[in-house]
Amino acid sequence: MLNSLEQIFYGLSLAVLPQNLLYAFMGCILGTLVGVLPGLGPITTIAVLLPLTFQASDPLGAIIMLASIYYGAMYGGSTTSILLRVPGEAASVITCIDGYEMAKQGRAGPALSIAAIGSFVAGTGSVIALSFVGPAFAKFAVSFGPPEYFALAIFGLVLSATIGGGSPARGFCMVLLGILFGLVGTDTVTGVERFAMGVPALADGIDLVPLLMGLFGLGEILYNLEQKGELSVLTSKIGRLLPNREEWKESAGAIGRGSVLGFLVGLIPGGGAIIGSLLSYTVEKKLSKTPEKFGHGAIAGVAGPESANNAAASSSFVPLLTLGLPGNAVTAVLFAGLLIQNVQPGPLMLVKNPDIFWGVIASMYVGNVMLLILNLPLVGLWVQLLRVPVWILGPAVLLVAIFGTYSLRSNWTDVSLLMIAGGAGYILRKAALDAGPFAMAFILANIMDTSLRQALLMGDGNIAIIVSRPLSALIIGVTTVVVIYTVYSYFKAGRAKKYERPDNS
Amino acid sequence: MKLKRLVLALAAACAMFVQPANAQYPNKPITLIVPWAPGGSTDQTARVLAKAAENYLGQPIIVVNRPGASTTIGMAELAKAAPDGYTIGTLSSTGYLVKLQGRQLSFDPIEDFSYISYYGDNLIGIAVLTDSPYKTLKELVAFGKANPGKLKYGTAGVGTTQHLTIEALQRDSGAKFVHVPQQGSAASAPALLGGHVDFIMETSVWAPFIESKQMRLLAVSATKRSDVYPDVPTFTELGFKSLRSVQAIIAPKGLPEDIRAKLESAFRKALNDKAFQATMQKLAMQVVDLPGADVKKLVEGEYALAKDLIESTKK
Amino acid sequence: MFRALERPVNVAAILIAAVAVAFGIASWRLGFWTDDGPGPGLLPFVTVCFLFPILFLIVREKFDDEERFKASPLAAIILLCVYAATLPYLGFLIPTVALIVAWTTLFERQNVLRGIVLSGFLVACGWVIFVYLLRVPMPLLPVW
C-alpha cells in the first residue's frame, strides 16, 4: 500500500511537468471535441494522431495525450445524447433515454452537469482503484472465457428488454430484431459470411456508428419534422445549469453504484463501457423508489450510466497496462501507440518502464480534474445550442452525421446505411418501439453467438460447461430469475393493460 | 514540416494541370493503401517503410487505411485504381486466403495486381503456458495423436495462416486438435492465459509473455530461425509444412514496367532503413528482400499450398 | 385493409415480419448444424421463430395516444436515400448543398436564400472540421 502511494507520487511528479500537463490538456480538449461530435470517436482520432507520435521525442507525453483523448471523449459523449438524442459515441446510447427527456423538460443544464460530475467521480474513483488494486484484478480479466461471456451476454440481452418505458413484449421484440442485425457479418467460428449479401462493407458486420446515429439522431430529426413548434417551447425554458438538492440526492447513489459496476465490467476484455452503462441503468431503475420516472427524465438514469462508462474507460487500462491485453478497439490503438514508443505493454511494463506506467496513471488523476474544470463551464455554452432555431439545428445535425459516418471508414455504403437506419428509426418511434433495446442487442448478439459455440467446442459439445463453471452459473442463475419474474408479471398484469409510450411526446 | 508538405502537395496539384502526362514519374504524392486498421503490425511497418522510400522517390507517400472484410475492401479499391504508380498498397496473406473461404470477391487477389517488392514475414509461433507439460512440438503432437480431440487450440480465426498451418500439422502428423477460433489475434493471448485453450498458434501476441516467462514458444513458422528467439526451432526443421505470412508492396495490374522498376528499387533500398528494421524487430517480424517478379511466384505457391491443404482437410 | 396501415405499429410489424422471413430463409441456407456443433444459421433461426409470436402480442397492444404517419418525414426519408445514392457519383459538395437547400425550403419552410446561406455555412464548417483539421480524405467533387 505504502509502496503504491510512493509510486503514485513518483508518477504525479512526472505528470505535473509542464510539457506533460500541456499534452494532457491538449488531449482533453481534443477528446471532448470528438466526443461531442457524433460519429467521430476516440478510435478515429487516436488513430489519426498515432503517426504523429512517431516523431515525438517524449514517449510519456505522447501516451498521456492519446490516453487523455480517450477519457476526454467519454466526458464529451453525453453532450449530444442529452441535447439532441444523438449518441456522441456508442457508450452514451443509454444516456439518450433519460438525458434527452430531461432536456425536453428544460433540465438540460442539470443533466449535463451531473454527467460531468458523475464522470469525474467515477473517473477519479477508478483511477484510485486502478493504482492500488489494479494488478490484482488482472487475473479476474483473463478468467473470463467463452462460457462467462455467453452468460454475461444473455444477461445483458434480458436486461436490454426492460430498459426504456415500453412494455416487455415491445422490449423483447426489439432485442430479437437487434440480435438478427447484430449477427450480420463474418461468423467467427465457421468463417462463413452471414446475411452480408456479398456487400464488402457488411463483411465485418453492420457498423455501429451509422446505425446508432441513424436510429437515434436522424430518427429524431425526422420525427421533429412533424412536431413543429415543440422544440421551440423547450428552448424558452433553459433553467438552471446545476442540479438542485433533490436531483443531487437522486444521483449520489447512482454515481457511486455506476462507478463500481463500470469499473468491474471495464476490466473484462470486450465487456467495456456499453455493458457497464446498461447494467447501471437497469440497477438504478430496479432500486429506484420511482421506477416509473425512468424513460421520462430520471436524473439517476443519466448519472448512473455516465459514471459507469467513465469508470469502465479507466479500468480498461488495467488489462492493457498489466497484461498487455487491449480489451476494446480504443485500447488496441493505444497499445499500438505504446509499441511505437518502444514500450511493450504487458507483465513486464511495470518493471521495465515504471515511468510510463505510473506517469500515465497519474496523468489520469490530473486529466479528470482538467476535464471537470473544462466541462462544467461548457455546460452553459452547450445549453445555448438549444436556442439555435430548429431549421438550422436539424440540417446541422444531419450534416455532422453524414460527414462523421463517412470519416470512419471512407465508405459510401455506411452513408446509405445511415439513411436506412434513420428511416427505420422514425417508423419504430411512431410505432412506439424503442431503439435502445435494439442497440444493446445489436452489440451483444455476436458475443453471445460466438461465445456459446466456442464454449461448446471447449466442452466437447457438452452445454454443461456453461453451468459447471461458478461465475457463468451464477450469472445464468440470476438471468433465469429475471426472465421468470418478467414473464410472470407481464401475464399477471394482463396483456390488455395499456403501457405508456416509451417517450412522453 | 507540415507546411512543407502542404506546399509540396499544392505544388504537385498545380503541376498536374500544367505538366504533360509523360512527365518524369513521380511528380506528385503517392498514395499507399493499407487494408488494415491503423496501429496493426502491417500499418506500423508500412508507414515506416513508406517514410524511408520517400527519400528515394522524392515525393511524399501518403498512407491511407482502408480496413475491413479481411483486407478485401482495401484490395478492391487498389485493384480499381489507375495503374499509374500513384496508388499502391500492401498485400498480406489474408487477402488471397480469404478467397479460399469461398468469399465472392470483385477482383482476383493474385492476377489483378502488379508486384513491386517484398518486405517481410510475420513470425507465427505455437505457444503454451509455462506450466504446461509440453516442452517441445514433438511432445504436443504425440499427445494429440494418443488423445485425439483432447487438446484445444486458439488462432485469430478460420482460414488464417495460423489456422491452416495447424491443419497441415494435423494432416501430416495424424494428431487431432480442436480449433477454437478467436476474434482476432489480440483475443488469443487472454484465451491461453486464462486456460480456456491449451495452446495458441499466433503472430507475436505471445512476445511479452515469453519474456515474462508465463508462456513458452514451441516452434515458429518462418524460413529461418528468428534472431530474437534463436533457441526456438522452425516448423520446417521439425519436418512440418508451414505457410508464410506475407507482407508485400503491390499496385494495380498493368503498371508500366519503368514505373514498377522505379518503385521496386526505392522500396528495396528502404529495407535498409534503421527505423524500419527496428520496427520489424519490435514486432518480431523478419525482413525479407525479394525482387517483384519473385513475389508473385511466392504468392502463387502459397496460394496453391493453402488450397491443397483446405481440400485435403475437407474430406 | 388500408385502415390497418394507418397504425404505425402495424406497418412496423409488417416490415419486421418481412425482414424476419428474409433472415429465416438465409439462416436456413447457412445450416443449423455442423460436425463440430451448432451451425451459423441456428441462432438467427431460433430468433426468427421467437419474433413472430411476439409481433402478434405487440400488434394487439393498444395505446391511448396512437400516432399516425405524416407525409413530410416519409418524403424526407426518400430524399435522404436519393442523396445517399448520388454521393458515389457526384462527390460530397453538390449533393450536400442541394440536400440542405431542399431540406430547409421543403421541410423547414424557410425561403431559398436562407437555405443557400445555411448550406454554404454548414458545408464550409464541415470542410474545416473534417477535411482541414482532421485530415479525412473526402471526395468533394464528382469523379469524372
PDB file of C-alpha atoms in Angstrom, chain A residues 30 33-34 37-38 40 44-45 48 167-177 179-181 183-184 187 189-190 192-195 218 221-223 225-228 390-392 394-396 398-400 402-408 410 412 415-416 419-420 422-424 426-433 445 448-449 452-453 456-457 461 490-491 495-503 505, chain C residues 7-13 15-16 19-20 22-24 26-27 30 33-34 36-48 50-51 54-55 57-74 76-77 80-81 83-85 87-88 91-92 96 99-100 103-104 107-110 114-115 118 122-123 125-127 129-131 133-140:
ATOM      1  CA  LEU A  30      -9.456  17.201 -28.424  1.00  0.00           C
ATOM      2  CA  LEU A  33     -14.423  17.783 -29.076  1.00  0.00           C
ATOM      3  CA  VAL A  34     -14.516  14.386 -30.793  1.00  0.00           C
ATOM      4  CA  LEU A  37     -19.127  15.363 -32.485  1.00  0.00           C
ATOM      5  CA  PRO A  38     -21.284  12.353 -33.284  1.00  0.00           C
ATOM      6  CA  LEU A  40     -16.114  10.885 -34.726  1.00  0.00           C
ATOM      7  CA  THR A  44     -10.537   7.543 -35.249  1.00  0.00           C
ATOM      8  CA  THR A  45      -8.891  10.461 -33.522  1.00  0.00           C
ATOM      9  CA  VAL A  48      -5.222   9.790 -36.944  1.00  0.00           C
ATOM     10  CA  SER A 167     -43.998  -2.999 -22.486  1.00  0.00           C
ATOM     11  CA  PRO A 168     -41.735  -6.049 -22.069  1.00  0.00           C
ATOM     12  CA  ALA A 169     -43.162  -7.536 -25.279  1.00  0.00           C
ATOM     13  CA  ARG A 170     -42.001  -4.475 -27.203  1.00  0.00           C
ATOM     14  CA  GLY A 171     -38.624  -4.638 -25.488  1.00  0.00           C
ATOM     15  CA  PHE A 172     -38.150  -8.295 -26.366  1.00  0.00           C
ATOM     16  CA  CYS A 173     -39.247  -7.690 -29.927  1.00  0.00           C
ATOM     17  CA  MET A 174     -36.546  -5.042 -30.357  1.00  0.00           C
ATOM     18  CA  VAL A 175     -33.987  -7.287 -28.656  1.00  0.00           C
ATOM     19  CA  LEU A 176     -34.742 -10.134 -31.064  1.00  0.00           C
ATOM     20  CA  LEU A 177     -34.533  -7.783 -34.032  1.00  0.00           C
ATOM     21  CA  ILE A 179     -29.846  -9.923 -32.445  1.00  0.00           C
ATOM     22  CA  LEU A 180     -30.648 -10.597 -36.105  1.00  0.00           C
ATOM     23  CA  PHE A 181     -28.930  -7.437 -37.323  1.00  0.00           C
ATOM     24  CA  LEU A 183     -25.274 -11.284 -36.479  1.00  0.00           C
ATOM     25  CA  VAL A 184     -24.703  -9.820 -39.948  1.00  0.00           C
ATOM     26  CA  ASP A 187     -19.104 -15.741 -38.349  1.00  0.00           C
ATOM     27  CA  VAL A 189     -16.486 -19.905 -35.581  1.00  0.00           C
ATOM     28  CA  THR A 190     -17.031 -21.090 -39.155  1.00  0.00           C
ATOM     29  CA  VAL A 192     -18.818 -18.017 -43.178  1.00  0.00           C
ATOM     30  CA  GLU A 193     -20.417 -14.694 -44.098  1.00  0.00           C
ATOM     31  CA  ARG A 194     -23.903 -14.304 -42.708  1.00  0.00           C
ATOM     32  CA  PHE A 195     -26.590 -12.118 -44.279  1.00  0.00           C
ATOM     33  CA  LEU A 218     -31.832  11.014 -37.822  1.00  0.00           C
ATOM     34  CA  ILE A 221     -34.839  14.817 -36.710  1.00  0.00           C
ATOM     35  CA  LEU A 222     -37.441  13.157 -38.923  1.00  0.00           C
ATOM     36  CA  TYR A 223     -39.822  12.824 -36.003  1.00  0.00           C
ATOM     37  CA  LEU A 225     -40.293  17.489 -38.725  1.00  0.00           C
ATOM     38  CA  GLU A 226     -43.900  16.760 -37.913  1.00  0.00           C
ATOM     39  CA  GLN A 227     -43.829  18.142 -34.376  1.00  0.00           C
ATOM     40  CA  LYS A 228     -43.471  21.755 -35.477  1.00  0.00           C
ATOM     41  CA  VAL A 390     -34.757  24.196 -35.332  1.00  0.00           C
ATOM     42  CA  TRP A 391     -34.433  24.901 -39.048  1.00  0.00           C
ATOM     43  CA  ILE A 392     -30.690  25.338 -38.541  1.00  0.00           C
ATOM     44  CA  GLY A 394     -31.798  19.847 -37.985  1.00  0.00           C
ATOM     45  CA  PRO A 395     -29.656  20.245 -41.122  1.00  0.00           C
ATOM     46  CA  ALA A 396     -26.563  20.806 -38.948  1.00  0.00           C
ATOM     47  CA  LEU A 398     -27.776  15.833 -40.444  1.00  0.00           C
ATOM     48  CA  LEU A 399     -24.539  17.104 -41.931  1.00  0.00           C
ATOM     49  CA  VAL A 400     -22.416  16.118 -38.952  1.00  0.00           C
ATOM     50  CA  ILE A 402     -23.217  12.253 -42.742  1.00  0.00           C
ATOM     51  CA  PHE A 403     -19.634  13.551 -42.571  1.00  0.00           C
ATOM     52  CA  GLY A 404     -18.978  11.690 -39.333  1.00  0.00           C
ATOM     53  CA  THR A 405     -20.178   8.407 -40.811  1.00  0.00           C
ATOM     54  CA  TYR A 406     -18.101   8.779 -43.925  1.00  0.00           C
ATOM     55  CA  SER A 407     -14.980   9.765 -41.995  1.00  0.00           C
ATOM     56  CA  LEU A 408     -14.980   6.493 -40.054  1.00  0.00           C
ATOM     57  CA  SER A 410     -14.406   6.257 -46.043  1.00  0.00           C
ATOM     58  CA  TRP A 412     -20.344   5.056 -49.211  1.00  0.00           C
ATOM     59  CA  VAL A 415     -23.768   6.593 -45.582  1.00  0.00           C
ATOM     60  CA  SER A 416     -26.596   4.638 -47.223  1.00  0.00           C
ATOM     61  CA  MET A 419     -30.171   6.875 -44.151  1.00  0.00           C
ATOM     62  CA  ILE A 420     -31.886   3.482 -43.940  1.00  0.00           C
ATOM     63  CA  GLY A 422     -32.779   6.911 -39.976  1.00  0.00           C
ATOM     64  CA  GLY A 423     -35.943   5.852 -41.790  1.00  0.00           C
ATOM     65  CA  ALA A 424     -36.238   2.777 -39.588  1.00  0.00           C
ATOM     66  CA  TYR A 426     -38.618   7.160 -37.492  1.00  0.00           C
ATOM     67  CA  ILE A 427     -41.000   4.273 -38.196  1.00  0.00           C
ATOM     68  CA  LEU A 428     -40.071   2.493 -34.952  1.00  0.00           C
ATOM     69  CA  ARG A 429     -40.568   5.671 -32.998  1.00  0.00           C
ATOM     70  CA  LYS A 430     -44.029   6.176 -34.477  1.00  0.00           C
ATOM     71  CA  ALA A 431     -44.856   2.590 -33.606  1.00  0.00           C
ATOM     72  CA  ALA A 432     -43.709   3.207 -30.009  1.00  0.00           C
ATOM     73  CA  LEU A 433     -40.915   0.669 -30.401  1.00  0.00           C
ATOM     74  CA  ALA A 445     -25.548 -10.623 -30.380  1.00  0.00           C
ATOM     75  CA  MET A 448     -23.433 -14.356 -27.370  1.00  0.00           C
ATOM     76  CA  ASP A 449     -23.412 -16.483 -30.517  1.00  0.00           C
ATOM     77  CA  LEU A 452     -21.730 -20.120 -26.981  1.00  0.00           C
ATOM     78  CA  ARG A 453     -20.210 -22.035 -29.857  1.00  0.00           C
ATOM     79  CA  LEU A 456     -19.292 -25.925 -26.869  1.00  0.00           C
ATOM     80  CA  LEU A 457     -16.025 -26.537 -28.727  1.00  0.00           C
ATOM     81  CA  GLY A 461     -20.073 -30.354 -27.422  1.00  0.00           C
ATOM     82  CA  TYR A 490     -46.374  -9.429 -17.782  1.00  0.00           C
ATOM     83  CA  PHE A 491     -49.097 -12.034 -17.852  1.00  0.00           C
ATOM     84  CA  ARG A 495     -51.942  -8.088 -21.933  1.00  0.00           C
ATOM     85  CA  ALA A 496     -54.861  -5.681 -22.011  1.00  0.00           C
ATOM     86  CA  LYS A 497     -53.020  -3.284 -19.740  1.00  0.00           C
ATOM     87  CA  LYS A 498     -52.182  -0.101 -21.529  1.00  0.00           C
ATOM     88  CA  TYR A 499     -48.498   0.634 -21.374  1.00  0.00           C
ATOM     89  CA  GLU A 500     -47.230   4.114 -21.643  1.00  0.00           C
ATOM     90  CA  ARG A 501     -45.393   5.135 -24.721  1.00  0.00           C
ATOM     91  CA  PRO A 502     -41.597   4.983 -24.341  1.00  0.00           C
ATOM     92  CA  ASP A 503     -41.461   8.755 -24.775  1.00  0.00           C
ATOM     93  CA  SER A 505     -44.072  13.123 -26.538  1.00  0.00           C
TER      94      SER A 505
ATOM     95  CA  ARG C   7     -51.459   2.378 -37.359  1.00  0.00           C
ATOM     96  CA  PRO C   8     -47.666   2.742 -37.411  1.00  0.00           C
ATOM     97  CA  VAL C   9     -47.281  -0.339 -35.256  1.00  0.00           C
ATOM     98  CA  ASN C  10     -48.964  -2.452 -37.929  1.00  0.00           C
ATOM     99  CA  VAL C  11     -46.654  -1.073 -40.600  1.00  0.00           C
ATOM    100  CA  ALA C  12     -43.640  -1.689 -38.373  1.00  0.00           C
ATOM    101  CA  ALA C  13     -44.829  -5.222 -37.636  1.00  0.00           C
ATOM    102  CA  LEU C  15     -41.760  -4.620 -42.093  1.00  0.00           C
ATOM    103  CA  ILE C  16     -40.230  -6.548 -39.199  1.00  0.00           C
ATOM    104  CA  VAL C  19     -37.148  -8.784 -42.504  1.00  0.00           C
ATOM    105  CA  ALA C  20     -37.584 -11.807 -40.235  1.00  0.00           C
ATOM    106  CA  ALA C  22     -35.653 -12.946 -45.134  1.00  0.00           C
ATOM    107  CA  PHE C  23     -33.363 -13.706 -42.198  1.00  0.00           C
ATOM    108  CA  GLY C  24     -35.154 -17.005 -41.648  1.00  0.00           C
ATOM    109  CA  ALA C  26     -30.991 -17.038 -45.211  1.00  0.00           C
ATOM    110  CA  SER C  27     -30.257 -18.823 -41.934  1.00  0.00           C
ATOM    111  CA  LEU C  30     -26.493 -21.313 -43.754  1.00  0.00           C
ATOM    112  CA  TRP C  33     -25.667 -27.862 -37.515  1.00  0.00           C
ATOM    113  CA  THR C  34     -22.056 -28.714 -38.400  1.00  0.00           C
ATOM    114  CA  ASP C  36     -18.456 -29.542 -34.541  1.00  0.00           C
ATOM    115  CA  GLY C  37     -21.714 -28.240 -33.105  1.00  0.00           C
ATOM    116  CA  PRO C  38     -24.322 -25.559 -33.824  1.00  0.00           C
ATOM    117  CA  GLY C  39     -24.017 -24.052 -37.287  1.00  0.00           C
ATOM    118  CA  PRO C  40     -24.043 -20.383 -38.231  1.00  0.00           C
ATOM    119  CA  GLY C  41     -27.776 -20.453 -39.013  1.00  0.00           C
ATOM    120  CA  LEU C  42     -29.087 -21.894 -35.768  1.00  0.00           C
ATOM    121  CA  LEU C  43     -29.245 -18.842 -33.522  1.00  0.00           C
ATOM    122  CA  PRO C  44     -30.724 -16.490 -36.147  1.00  0.00           C
ATOM    123  CA  PHE C  45     -33.359 -19.081 -36.995  1.00  0.00           C
ATOM    124  CA  VAL C  46     -34.342 -19.551 -33.368  1.00  0.00           C
ATOM    125  CA  THR C  47     -34.507 -15.760 -33.005  1.00  0.00           C
ATOM    126  CA  VAL C  48     -36.836 -15.509 -36.003  1.00  0.00           C
ATOM    127  CA  PHE C  50     -39.435 -16.230 -31.298  1.00  0.00           C
ATOM    128  CA  LEU C  51     -40.063 -12.993 -33.162  1.00  0.00           C
ATOM    129  CA  ILE C  54     -44.080 -11.503 -30.043  1.00  0.00           C
ATOM    130  CA  LEU C  55     -45.083  -9.420 -33.075  1.00  0.00           C
ATOM    131  CA  LEU C  57     -48.633  -9.636 -28.982  1.00  0.00           C
ATOM    132  CA  ILE C  58     -47.395  -6.188 -29.929  1.00  0.00           C
ATOM    133  CA  VAL C  59     -49.963  -5.539 -32.614  1.00  0.00           C
ATOM    134  CA  ARG C  60     -52.681  -6.253 -30.046  1.00  0.00           C
ATOM    135  CA  GLU C  61     -51.347  -3.762 -27.509  1.00  0.00           C
ATOM    136  CA  LYS C  62     -53.382  -0.558 -27.535  1.00  0.00           C
ATOM    137  CA  PHE C  63     -52.400   2.991 -26.595  1.00  0.00           C
ATOM    138  CA  ASP C  64     -54.488   5.989 -25.720  1.00  0.00           C
ATOM    139  CA  ASP C  65     -52.478   8.274 -27.941  1.00  0.00           C
ATOM    140  CA  GLU C  66     -51.933   6.284 -31.109  1.00  0.00           C
ATOM    141  CA  GLU C  67     -49.904   8.230 -33.652  1.00  0.00           C
ATOM    142  CA  ARG C  68     -50.378   8.413 -37.402  1.00  0.00           C
ATOM    143  CA  PHE C  69     -47.731   8.682 -40.095  1.00  0.00           C
ATOM    144  CA  LYS C  70     -47.309  12.096 -41.637  1.00  0.00           C
ATOM    145  CA  ALA C  71     -46.222  12.880 -45.158  1.00  0.00           C
ATOM    146  CA  SER C  72     -43.221  15.137 -44.600  1.00  0.00           C
ATOM    147  CA  PRO C  73     -40.942  12.685 -42.714  1.00  0.00           C
ATOM    148  CA  LEU C  74     -41.684   9.979 -45.272  1.00  0.00           C
ATOM    149  CA  ALA C  76     -37.625  13.318 -46.169  1.00  0.00           C
ATOM    150  CA  ILE C  77     -36.621   9.660 -45.925  1.00  0.00           C
ATOM    151  CA  LEU C  80     -32.144  11.182 -47.907  1.00  0.00           C
ATOM    152  CA  CYS C  81     -31.987   7.875 -49.751  1.00  0.00           C
ATOM    153  CA  TYR C  83     -28.967  11.779 -51.670  1.00  0.00           C
ATOM    154  CA  ALA C  84     -27.027   8.732 -50.462  1.00  0.00           C
ATOM    155  CA  ALA C  85     -27.414   7.071 -53.859  1.00  0.00           C
ATOM    156  CA  LEU C  87     -22.941  10.566 -53.467  1.00  0.00           C
ATOM    157  CA  PRO C  88     -20.591   7.993 -55.020  1.00  0.00           C
ATOM    158  CA  GLY C  91     -18.950  13.624 -54.581  1.00  0.00           C
ATOM    159  CA  PHE C  92     -19.970  15.428 -51.411  1.00  0.00           C
ATOM    160  CA  THR C  96     -24.960  18.059 -49.874  1.00  0.00           C
ATOM    161  CA  LEU C  99     -29.900  18.377 -49.862  1.00  0.00           C
ATOM    162  CA  ILE C 100     -29.688  21.167 -47.332  1.00  0.00           C
ATOM    163  CA  TRP C 103     -34.466  20.349 -46.673  1.00  0.00           C
ATOM    164  CA  THR C 104     -34.731  23.915 -45.373  1.00  0.00           C
ATOM    165  CA  PHE C 107     -39.411  20.640 -44.700  1.00  0.00           C
ATOM    166  CA  GLU C 108     -38.404  23.567 -42.511  1.00  0.00           C
ATOM    167  CA  ARG C 109     -40.472  26.052 -44.612  1.00  0.00           C
ATOM    168  CA  GLN C 110     -37.715  28.644 -44.937  1.00  0.00           C
ATOM    169  CA  ARG C 114     -31.805  31.146 -46.132  1.00  0.00           C
ATOM    170  CA  GLY C 115     -31.382  27.616 -47.451  1.00  0.00           C
ATOM    171  CA  LEU C 118     -27.209  27.809 -44.406  1.00  0.00           C
ATOM    172  CA  LEU C 122     -22.629  24.221 -42.880  1.00  0.00           C
ATOM    173  CA  VAL C 123     -20.630  22.686 -45.713  1.00  0.00           C
ATOM    174  CA  CYS C 125     -17.859  24.211 -41.305  1.00  0.00           C
ATOM    175  CA  GLY C 126     -17.866  20.521 -42.169  1.00  0.00           C
ATOM    176  CA  TRP C 127     -14.933  21.015 -44.503  1.00  0.00           C
ATOM    177  CA  ILE C 129     -13.512  20.251 -39.164  1.00  0.00           C
ATOM    178  CA  PHE C 130     -13.295  17.036 -41.138  1.00  0.00           C
ATOM    179  CA  VAL C 131     -11.060  17.754 -44.102  1.00  0.00           C
ATOM    180  CA  LEU C 133      -8.395  19.773 -39.175  1.00  0.00           C
ATOM    181  CA  LEU C 134      -8.919  16.032 -39.059  1.00  0.00           C
ATOM    182  CA  ARG C 135      -7.462  15.213 -42.471  1.00  0.00           C
ATOM    183  CA  VAL C 136     -10.240  12.887 -43.512  1.00  0.00           C
ATOM    184  CA  PRO C 137      -9.883  12.260 -47.248  1.00  0.00           C
ATOM    185  CA  MET C 138     -13.326  13.189 -48.592  1.00  0.00           C
ATOM    186  CA  PRO C 139     -14.160  13.222 -52.290  1.00  0.00           C
ATOM    187  CA  LEU C 140     -15.819  16.634 -52.604  1.00  0.00           C
TER     188      LEU C 140
END
